[in-house]
Amino acid sequence: MEKKIIFLDIDGVLQPISSQKRFRYDLEQLRKDLAEKLKDEEYLTLDKYDLGAIYYDWDKEAVSLLKQLCEKTDAKIVISSNWKDFANLSRLKKYFKIYGLEKYVVDVTPTLSYPQGKEDEIEQYLKENPNIKKFVIFDDSYIDRLSKKFPNEFFDYFPMNVRNYFRKLNVILKEKGELQHLMVENLLQ
């Protein structure tokens, strides 16, 4: 079975770089609230600053539209963000569970040694998973290196203004009644 994959960066894609709202809130209380809401005591042990960043700083509209994209295309998420370097897959799924996305998060790219970069990690992942025929890369950095490594028809990136990018995608989804954007077409073909 062919898989459809979204290689997902987090900082600058879901979490705007300048967003620091979490520091205005009681993060200990957030842990308790999430543990109760999600019926999972493990949230009491997770890093309160990570939880605060996810809950308060991630762009809610971007997260919602990512979820819609996964639902409409049956795509799965592979984390290519450096978040994978301090949180294992189980913890990342807990983080994404806050927004009901945990079932779409299936893996992380390997971490390779310098000078290899994110583009090499994605390439290695694709080599290890030959059943992936359709993929997109959502990233706000490494644009030159990623676009050189992968053909344009398989590559898409989010500019720093992620909210406007997702809004455009949402308008396309609503106005056309079908998925017309290149990124989405790659996953559907």
JSON list of C-alpha atoms in Angstrom, two decimals:
[
{"chain": "A", "resi": 1, "resn": "MET", "atom": "CA", "xyz": [0.00, 0.00, 0.00]},
{"chain": "A", "resi": 2, "resn": "GLU", "atom": "CA", "xyz": [1.34, 3.42, -0.97]},
{"chain": "A", "resi": 3, "resn": "LYS", "atom": "CA", "xyz": [1.61, 5.91, 1.84]},
{"chain": "A", "resi": 4, "resn": "LYS", "atom": "CA", "xyz": [1.02, 9.67, 1.71]},
{"chain": "A", "resi": 5, "resn": "ILE", "atom": "CA", "xyz": [3.34, 11.52, 4.05]},
{"chain": "A", "resi": 6, "resn": "ILE", "atom": "CA", "xyz": [3.65, 15.05, 5.37]},
{"chain": "A", "resi": 7, "resn": "PHE", "atom": "CA", "xyz": [7.17, 15.74, 6.62]},
{"chain": "A", "resi": 8, "resn": "LEU", "atom": "CA", "xyz": [6.44, 18.34, 9.28]},
{"chain": "A", "resi": 9, "resn": "ASP", "atom": "CA", "xyz": [8.62, 20.98, 10.83]},
{"chain": "A", "resi": 10, "resn": "ILE", "atom": "CA", "xyz": [7.11, 22.66, 13.90]},
{"chain": "A", "resi": 11, "resn": "ASP", "atom": "CA", "xyz": [8.92, 25.93, 14.72]},
{"chain": "A", "resi": 12, "resn": "GLY", "atom": "CA", "xyz": [7.97, 28.50, 12.12]},
{"chain": "A", "resi": 13, "resn": "VAL", "atom": "CA", "xyz": [5.28, 26.23, 10.68]},
{"chain": "A", "resi": 14, "resn": "LEU", "atom": "CA", "xyz": [2.86, 25.43, 13.50]},
{"chain": "A", "resi": 15, "resn": "GLN", "atom": "CA", "xyz": [4.51, 27.67, 16.05]},
{"chain": "A", "resi": 16, "resn": "PRO", "atom": "CA", "xyz": [5.24, 31.20, 14.88]},
{"chain": "A", "resi": 17, "resn": "ILE", "atom": "CA", "xyz": [8.83, 32.04, 15.77]},
{"chain": "A", "resi": 18, "resn": "SER", "atom": "CA", "xyz": [7.97, 35.13, 17.81]},
{"chain": "A", "resi": 19, "resn": "SER", "atom": "CA", "xyz": [5.10, 33.60, 19.79]},
{"chain": "A", "resi": 20, "resn": "GLN", "atom": "CA", "xyz": [5.81, 33.53, 23.53]},
{"chain": "A", "resi": 21, "resn": "LYS", "atom": "CA", "xyz": [2.27, 33.66, 24.96]},
{"chain": "A", "resi": 22, "resn": "ARG", "atom": "CA", "xyz": [2.86, 30.65, 27.21]},
{"chain": "A", "resi": 23, "resn": "PHE", "atom": "CA", "xyz": [4.79, 32.76, 29.71]},
{"chain": "A", "resi": 24, "resn": "ARG", "atom": "CA", "xyz": [1.61, 34.68, 30.57]},
{"chain": "A", "resi": 25, "resn": "TYR", "atom": "CA", "xyz": [-0.13, 31.57, 31.91]},
{"chain": "A", "resi": 26, "resn": "ASP", "atom": "CA", "xyz": [0.05, 29.20, 34.85]},
{"chain": "A", "resi": 27, "resn": "LEU", "atom": "CA", "xyz": [1.76, 26.25, 33.19]},
{"chain": "A", "resi": 28, "resn": "GLU", "atom": "CA", "xyz": [1.42, 23.99, 36.23]},
{"chain": "A", "resi": 29, "resn": "GLN", "atom": "CA", "xyz": [-2.33, 24.45, 36.00]},
{"chain": "A", "resi": 30, "resn": "LEU", "atom": "CA", "xyz": [-2.20, 23.73, 32.28]},
{"chain": "A", "resi": 31, "resn": "ARG", "atom": "CA", "xyz": [-0.58, 20.35, 32.99]},
{"chain": "A", "resi": 32, "resn": "LYS", "atom": "CA", "xyz": [-3.37, 19.50, 35.42]},
{"chain": "A", "resi": 33, "resn": "ASP", "atom": "CA", "xyz": [-6.06, 20.70, 33.01]},
{"chain": "A", "resi": 34, "resn": "LEU", "atom": "CA", "xyz": [-4.65, 18.67, 30.13]},
{"chain": "A", "resi": 35, "resn": "ALA", "atom": "CA", "xyz": [-4.29, 15.54, 32.29]},
{"chain": "A", "resi": 36, "resn": "GLU", "atom": "CA", "xyz": [-7.94, 15.86, 33.29]},
{"chain": "A", "resi": 37, "resn": "LYS", "atom": "CA", "xyz": [-9.27, 16.82, 29.85]},
{"chain": "A", "resi": 38, "resn": "LEU", "atom": "CA", "xyz": [-7.35, 14.10, 28.02]},
{"chain": "A", "resi": 39, "resn": "LYS", "atom": "CA", "xyz": [-7.78, 11.58, 30.85]},
{"chain": "A", "resi": 40, "resn": "ASP", "atom": "CA", "xyz": [-4.06, 10.87, 30.96]},
{"chain": "A", "resi": 41, "resn": "GLU", "atom": "CA", "xyz": [-1.96, 11.38, 34.09]},
{"chain": "A", "resi": 42, "resn": "GLU", "atom": "CA", "xyz": [1.24, 11.36, 32.04]},
{"chain": "A", "resi": 43, "resn": "TYR", "atom": "CA", "xyz": [0.60, 15.00, 31.12]},
{"chain": "A", "resi": 44, "resn": "LEU", "atom": "CA", "xyz": [1.46, 15.83, 34.74]},
{"chain": "A", "resi": 45, "resn": "THR", "atom": "CA", "xyz": [5.04, 14.66, 34.03]},
{"chain": "A", "resi": 46, "resn": "LEU", "atom": "CA", "xyz": [5.56, 16.37, 30.67]},
{"chain": "A", "resi": 47, "resn": "ASP", "atom": "CA", "xyz": [7.61, 19.54, 30.36]},
{"chain": "A", "resi": 48, "resn": "LYS", "atom": "CA", "xyz": [5.32, 22.45, 31.22]},
{"chain": "A", "resi": 49, "resn": "TYR", "atom": "CA", "xyz": [7.08, 24.81, 28.81]},
{"chain": "A", "resi": 50, "resn": "ASP", "atom": "CA", "xyz": [6.63, 22.41, 25.89]},
{"chain": "A", "resi": 51, "resn": "LEU", "atom": "CA", "xyz": [2.96, 21.97, 26.80]},
{"chain": "A", "resi": 52, "resn": "GLY", "atom": "CA", "xyz": [2.58, 25.73, 27.11]},
{"chain": "A", "resi": 53, "resn": "ALA", "atom": "CA", "xyz": [4.18, 26.30, 23.71]},
{"chain": "A", "resi": 54, "resn": "ILE", "atom": "CA", "xyz": [1.87, 23.74, 22.11]},
{"chain": "A", "resi": 55, "resn": "TYR", "atom": "CA", "xyz": [-1.28, 24.91, 23.83]},
{"chain": "A", "resi": 56, "resn": "TYR", "atom": "CA", "xyz": [-0.79, 28.68, 23.76]},
{"chain": "A", "resi": 57, "resn": "ASP", "atom": "CA", "xyz": [1.75, 29.39, 21.02]},
{"chain": "A", "resi": 58, "resn": "TRP", "atom": "CA", "xyz": [0.90, 27.00, 18.20]},
{"chain": "A", "resi": 59, "resn": "ASP", "atom": "CA", "xyz": [-1.24, 28.73, 15.57]},
{"chain": "A", "resi": 60, "resn": "LYS", "atom": "CA", "xyz": [-4.71, 27.24, 16.09]},
{"chain": "A", "resi": 61, "resn": "GLU", "atom": "CA", "xyz": [-5.81, 27.91, 12.54]},
{"chain": "A", "resi": 62, "resn": "ALA", "atom": "CA", "xyz": [-2.68, 26.26, 11.13]},
{"chain": "A", "resi": 63, "resn": "VAL", "atom": "CA", "xyz": [-3.21, 23.21, 13.35]},
{"chain": "A", "resi": 64, "resn": "SER", "atom": "CA", "xyz": [-6.87, 22.98, 12.34]},
{"chain": "A", "resi": 65, "resn": "LEU", "atom": "CA", "xyz": [-6.05, 23.15, 8.66]},
{"chain": "A", "resi": 66, "resn": "LEU", "atom": "CA", "xyz": [-3.27, 20.58, 9.02]},
{"chain": "A", "resi": 67, "resn": "LYS", "atom": "CA", "xyz": [-5.84, 18.28, 10.59]},
{"chain": "A", "resi": 68, "resn": "GLN", "atom": "CA", "xyz": [-8.26, 18.91, 7.71]},
{"chain": "A", "resi": 69, "resn": "LEU", "atom": "CA", "xyz": [-5.49, 18.12, 5.24]},
{"chain": "A", "resi": 70, "resn": "CYS", "atom": "CA", "xyz": [-4.74, 14.81, 6.96]},
{"chain": "A", "resi": 71, "resn": "GLU", "atom": "CA", "xyz": [-8.42, 13.92, 7.07]},
{"chain": "A", "resi": 72, "resn": "LYS", "atom": "CA", "xyz": [-9.11, 14.82, 3.43]},
{"chain": "A", "resi": 73, "resn": "THR", "atom": "CA", "xyz": [-6.02, 13.13, 1.97]},
{"chain": "A", "resi": 74, "resn": "ASP", "atom": "CA", "xyz": [-5.48, 10.27, 4.44]},
{"chain": "A", "resi": 75, "resn": "ALA", "atom": "CA", "xyz": [-1.91, 11.54, 4.84]},
{"chain": "A", "resi": 76, "resn": "LYS", "atom": "CA", "xyz": [0.21, 10.67, 7.85]},
{"chain": "A", "resi": 77, "resn": "ILE", "atom": "CA", "xyz": [2.71, 12.94, 9.59]},
{"chain": "A", "resi": 78, "resn": "VAL", "atom": "CA", "xyz": [6.41, 12.22, 9.99]},
{"chain": "A", "resi": 79, "resn": "ILE", "atom": "CA", "xyz": [8.10, 14.76, 12.25]},
{"chain": "A", "resi": 80, "resn": "SER", "atom": "CA", "xyz": [11.19, 16.27, 10.62]},
{"chain": "A", "resi": 81, "resn": "SER", "atom": "CA", "xyz": [11.45, 19.08, 13.17]},
{"chain": "A", "resi": 82, "resn": "ASN", "atom": "CA", "xyz": [14.28, 19.27, 15.67]},
{"chain": "A", "resi": 83, "resn": "TRP", "atom": "CA", "xyz": [11.57, 18.62, 18.29]},
{"chain": "A", "resi": 84, "resn": "LYS", "atom": "CA", "xyz": [12.31, 14.94, 17.57]},
{"chain": "A", "resi": 85, "resn": "ASP", "atom": "CA", "xyz": [15.74, 15.45, 19.13]},
{"chain": "A", "resi": 86, "resn": "PHE", "atom": "CA", "xyz": [14.30, 16.08, 22.61]},
{"chain": "A", "resi": 87, "resn": "ALA", "atom": "CA", "xyz": [10.97, 14.23, 22.43]},
{"chain": "A", "resi": 88, "resn": "ASN", "atom": "CA", "xyz": [10.54, 10.64, 21.32]},
{"chain": "A", "resi": 89, "resn": "LEU", "atom": "CA", "xyz": [7.65, 9.51, 19.12]},
{"chain": "A", "resi": 90, "resn": "SER", "atom": "CA", "xyz": [5.49, 8.60, 22.11]},
{"chain": "A", "resi": 91, "resn": "ARG", "atom": "CA", "xyz": [5.89, 12.05, 23.63]},
{"chain": "A", "resi": 92, "resn": "LEU", "atom": "CA", "xyz": [5.31, 13.77, 20.28]},
{"chain": "A", "resi": 93, "resn": "LYS", "atom": "CA", "xyz": [2.05, 11.85, 19.93]},
{"chain": "A", "resi": 94, "resn": "LYS", "atom": "CA", "xyz": [1.04, 13.12, 23.38]},
{"chain": "A", "resi": 95, "resn": "TYR", "atom": "CA", "xyz": [1.79, 16.66, 22.26]},
{"chain": "A", "resi": 96, "resn": "PHE", "atom": "CA", "xyz": [-0.27, 16.28, 19.09]},
{"chain": "A", "resi": 97, "resn": "LYS", "atom": "CA", "xyz": [-3.08, 14.63, 21.05]},
{"chain": "A", "resi": 98, "resn": "ILE", "atom": "CA", "xyz": [-3.83, 18.07, 22.50]},
{"chain": "A", "resi": 99, "resn": "TYR", "atom": "CA", "xyz": [-5.29, 18.87, 19.07]},
{"chain": "A", "resi": 100, "resn": "GLY", "atom": "CA", "xyz": [-6.59, 15.43, 18.14]},
{"chain": "A", "resi": 101, "resn": "LEU", "atom": "CA", "xyz": [-3.76, 14.81, 15.69]},
{"chain": "A", "resi": 102, "resn": "GLU", "atom": "CA", "xyz": [-1.99, 11.94, 17.47]},
{"chain": "A", "resi": 103, "resn": "LYS", "atom": "CA", "xyz": [-3.38, 9.27, 15.14]},
{"chain": "A", "resi": 104, "resn": "TYR", "atom": "CA", "xyz": [-1.75, 10.99, 12.17]},
{"chain": "A", "resi": 105, "resn": "VAL", "atom": "CA", "xyz": [1.73, 11.21, 13.72]},
{"chain": "A", "resi": 106, "resn": "VAL", "atom": "CA", "xyz": [3.38, 7.94, 12.73]},
{"chain": "A", "resi": 107, "resn": "ASP", "atom": "CA", "xyz": [7.13, 8.46, 12.86]},
{"chain": "A", "resi": 108, "resn": "VAL", "atom": "CA", "xyz": [10.14, 10.78, 12.98]},
{"chain": "A", "resi": 109, "resn": "THR", "atom": "CA", "xyz": [12.96, 11.19, 10.51]},
{"chain": "A", "resi": 110, "resn": "PRO", "atom": "CA", "xyz": [16.35, 9.83, 11.54]},
{"chain": "A", "resi": 111, "resn": "THR", "atom": "CA", "xyz": [18.81, 12.21, 13.15]},
{"chain": "A", "resi": 112, "resn": "LEU", "atom": "CA", "xyz": [22.00, 12.31, 11.10]},
{"chain": "A", "resi": 113, "resn": "SER", "atom": "CA", "xyz": [25.35, 13.80, 12.01]},
{"chain": "A", "resi": 114, "resn": "TYR", "atom": "CA", "xyz": [26.59, 17.16, 10.79]},
{"chain": "A", "resi": 115, "resn": "PRO", "atom": "CA", "xyz": [27.14, 18.15, 7.98]},
{"chain": "A", "resi": 116, "resn": "GLN", "atom": "CA", "xyz": [24.10, 16.20, 6.89]},
{"chain": "A", "resi": 117, "resn": "GLY", "atom": "CA", "xyz": [20.94, 18.22, 7.18]},
{"chain": "A", "resi": 118, "resn": "LYS", "atom": "CA", "xyz": [17.19, 17.88, 7.24]},
{"chain": "A", "resi": 119, "resn": "GLU", "atom": "CA", "xyz": [17.10, 17.17, 3.50]},
{"chain": "A", "resi": 120, "resn": "ASP", "atom": "CA", "xyz": [19.39, 14.17, 4.05]},
{"chain": "A", "resi": 121, "resn": "GLU", "atom": "CA", "xyz": [17.26, 12.95, 6.94]},
{"chain": "A", "resi": 122, "resn": "ILE", "atom": "CA", "xyz": [14.15, 13.04, 4.75]},
{"chain": "A", "resi": 123, "resn": "GLU", "atom": "CA", "xyz": [15.99, 11.34, 1.89]},
{"chain": "A", "resi": 124, "resn": "GLN", "atom": "CA", "xyz": [17.19, 8.59, 4.28]},
{"chain": "A", "resi": 125, "resn": "TYR", "atom": "CA", "xyz": [13.65, 8.13, 5.58]},
{"chain": "A", "resi": 126, "resn": "LEU", "atom": "CA", "xyz": [12.33, 7.77, 2.03]},
{"chain": "A", "resi": 127, "resn": "LYS", "atom": "CA", "xyz": [15.01, 5.17, 1.23]},
{"chain": "A", "resi": 128, "resn": "GLU", "atom": "CA", "xyz": [14.05, 3.18, 4.34]},
{"chain": "A", "resi": 129, "resn": "ASN", "atom": "CA", "xyz": [10.34, 3.42, 3.45]},
{"chain": "A", "resi": 130, "resn": "PRO", "atom": "CA", "xyz": [10.03, 2.70, -0.29]},
{"chain": "A", "resi": 131, "resn": "ASN", "atom": "CA", "xyz": [6.22, 2.42, -0.07]},
{"chain": "A", "resi": 132, "resn": "ILE", "atom": "CA", "xyz": [6.02, 6.23, 0.23]},
{"chain": "A", "resi": 133, "resn": "LYS", "atom": "CA", "xyz": [5.19, 7.51, -3.23]},
{"chain": "A", "resi": 134, "resn": "LYS", "atom": "CA", "xyz": [3.57, 10.84, -2.39]},
{"chain": "A", "resi": 135, "resn": "PHE", "atom": "CA", "xyz": [4.91, 13.32, 0.10]},
{"chain": "A", "resi": 136, "resn": "VAL", "atom": "CA", "xyz": [5.15, 16.98, 0.88]},
{"chain": "A", "resi": 137, "resn": "ILE", "atom": "CA", "xyz": [7.55, 18.85, 3.12]},
{"chain": "A", "resi": 138, "resn": "PHE", "atom": "CA", "xyz": [6.20, 21.60, 5.35]},
{"chain": "A", "resi": 139, "resn": "ASP", "atom": "CA", "xyz": [9.14, 23.65, 6.49]},
{"chain": "A", "resi": 140, "resn": "ASP", "atom": "CA", "xyz": [10.03, 27.31, 6.86]},
{"chain": "A", "resi": 141, "resn": "SER", "atom": "CA", "xyz": [13.82, 26.83, 6.77]},
{"chain": "A", "resi": 142, "resn": "TYR", "atom": "CA", "xyz": [16.34, 24.94, 4.67]},
{"chain": "A", "resi": 143, "resn": "ILE", "atom": "CA", "xyz": [14.37, 25.98, 1.58]},
{"chain": "A", "resi": 144, "resn": "ASP", "atom": "CA", "xyz": [17.35, 26.05, -0.78]},
{"chain": "A", "resi": 145, "resn": "ARG", "atom": "CA", "xyz": [18.74, 22.73, 0.37]},
{"chain": "A", "resi": 146, "resn": "LEU", "atom": "CA", "xyz": [15.34, 21.02, 0.40]},
{"chain": "A", "resi": 147, "resn": "SER", "atom": "CA", "xyz": [14.33, 22.29, -3.02]},
{"chain": "A", "resi": 148, "resn": "LYS", "atom": "CA", "xyz": [17.64, 21.13, -4.54]},
{"chain": "A", "resi": 149, "resn": "LYS", "atom": "CA", "xyz": [17.29, 17.67, -3.04]},
{"chain": "A", "resi": 150, "resn": "PHE", "atom": "CA", "xyz": [13.66, 17.10, -4.07]},
{"chain": "A", "resi": 151, "resn": "PRO", "atom": "CA", "xyz": [11.83, 17.84, -7.32]},
{"chain": "A", "resi": 152, "resn": "ASN", "atom": "CA", "xyz": [9.45, 20.78, -7.14]},
{"chain": "A", "resi": 153, "resn": "GLU", "atom": "CA", "xyz": [6.42, 18.60, -7.69]},
{"chain": "A", "resi": 154, "resn": "PHE", "atom": "CA", "xyz": [7.04, 16.94, -4.32]},
{"chain": "A", "resi": 155, "resn": "PHE", "atom": "CA", "xyz": [8.13, 19.95, -2.34]},
{"chain": "A", "resi": 156, "resn": "ASP", "atom": "CA", "xyz": [6.16, 22.68, -0.66]},
{"chain": "A", "resi": 157, "resn": "TYR", "atom": "CA", "xyz": [7.14, 24.96, 2.15]},
{"chain": "A", "resi": 158, "resn": "PHE", "atom": "CA", "xyz": [5.44, 27.40, 4.43]},
{"chain": "A", "resi": 159, "resn": "PRO", "atom": "CA", "xyz": [6.64, 30.96, 4.51]},
{"chain": "A", "resi": 160, "resn": "MET", "atom": "CA", "xyz": [7.01, 32.64, 7.87]},
{"chain": "A", "resi": 161, "resn": "ASN", "atom": "CA", "xyz": [3.44, 33.91, 7.60]},
{"chain": "A", "resi": 162, "resn": "VAL", "atom": "CA", "xyz": [1.92, 30.47, 8.00]},
{"chain": "A", "resi": 163, "resn": "ARG", "atom": "CA", "xyz": [-1.53, 31.73, 8.88]},
{"chain": "A", "resi": 164, "resn": "ASN", "atom": "CA", "xyz": [-1.93, 33.49, 5.50]},
{"chain": "A", "resi": 165, "resn": "TYR", "atom": "CA", "xyz": [-0.66, 30.42, 3.68]},
{"chain": "A", "resi": 166, "resn": "PHE", "atom": "CA", "xyz": [-3.18, 28.17, 5.42]},
{"chain": "A", "resi": 167, "resn": "ARG", "atom": "CA", "xyz": [-5.93, 30.74, 4.86]},
{"chain": "A", "resi": 168, "resn": "LYS", "atom": "CA", "xyz": [-5.26, 30.58, 1.13]},
{"chain": "A", "resi": 169, "resn": "LEU", "atom": "CA", "xyz": [-5.46, 26.80, 1.27]},
{"chain": "A", "resi": 170, "resn": "ASN", "atom": "CA", "xyz": [-8.71, 27.01, 3.21]},
{"chain": "A", "resi": 171, "resn": "VAL", "atom": "CA", "xyz": [-10.19, 29.43, 0.68]},
{"chain": "A", "resi": 172, "resn": "ILE", "atom": "CA", "xyz": [-9.26, 27.05, -2.12]},
{"chain": "A", "resi": 173, "resn": "LEU", "atom": "CA", "xyz": [-10.89, 24.16, -0.28]},
{"chain": "A", "resi": 174, "resn": "LYS", "atom": "CA", "xyz": [-14.10, 26.11, 0.30]},
{"chain": "A", "resi": 175, "resn": "GLU", "atom": "CA", "xyz": [-14.42, 27.94, -3.03]},
{"chain": "A", "resi": 176, "resn": "LYS", "atom": "CA", "xyz": [-13.52, 25.14, -5.37]},
{"chain": "A", "resi": 177, "resn": "GLY", "atom": "CA", "xyz": [-15.26, 22.39, -3.46]},
{"chain": "A", "resi": 178, "resn": "GLU", "atom": "CA", "xyz": [-12.25, 20.23, -4.21]},
{"chain": "A", "resi": 179, "resn": "LEU", "atom": "CA", "xyz": [-8.57, 20.18, -3.42]},
{"chain": "A", "resi": 180, "resn": "GLN", "atom": "CA", "xyz": [-6.74, 22.24, -6.03]},
{"chain": "A", "resi": 181, "resn": "HIS", "atom": "CA", "xyz": [-3.51, 23.34, -4.41]},
{"chain": "A", "resi": 182, "resn": "LEU", "atom": "CA", "xyz": [-0.28, 21.74, -5.65]},
{"chain": "A", "resi": 183, "resn": "MET", "atom": "CA", "xyz": [0.58, 20.52, -2.18]},
{"chain": "A", "resi": 184, "resn": "VAL", "atom": "CA", "xyz": [-2.75, 18.79, -1.83]},
{"chain": "A", "resi": 185, "resn": "GLU", "atom": "CA", "xyz": [-2.75, 17.48, -5.40]},
{"chain": "A", "resi": 186, "resn": "ASN", "atom": "CA", "xyz": [0.55, 15.73, -4.72]},
{"chain": "A", "resi": 187, "resn": "LEU", "atom": "CA", "xyz": [-1.06, 13.82, -1.89]},
{"chain": "A", "resi": 188, "resn": "LEU", "atom": "CA", "xyz": [-4.19, 12.91, -3.84]},
{"chain": "A", "resi": 189, "resn": "GLN", "atom": "CA", "xyz": [-2.70, 11.79, -7.14]}
]
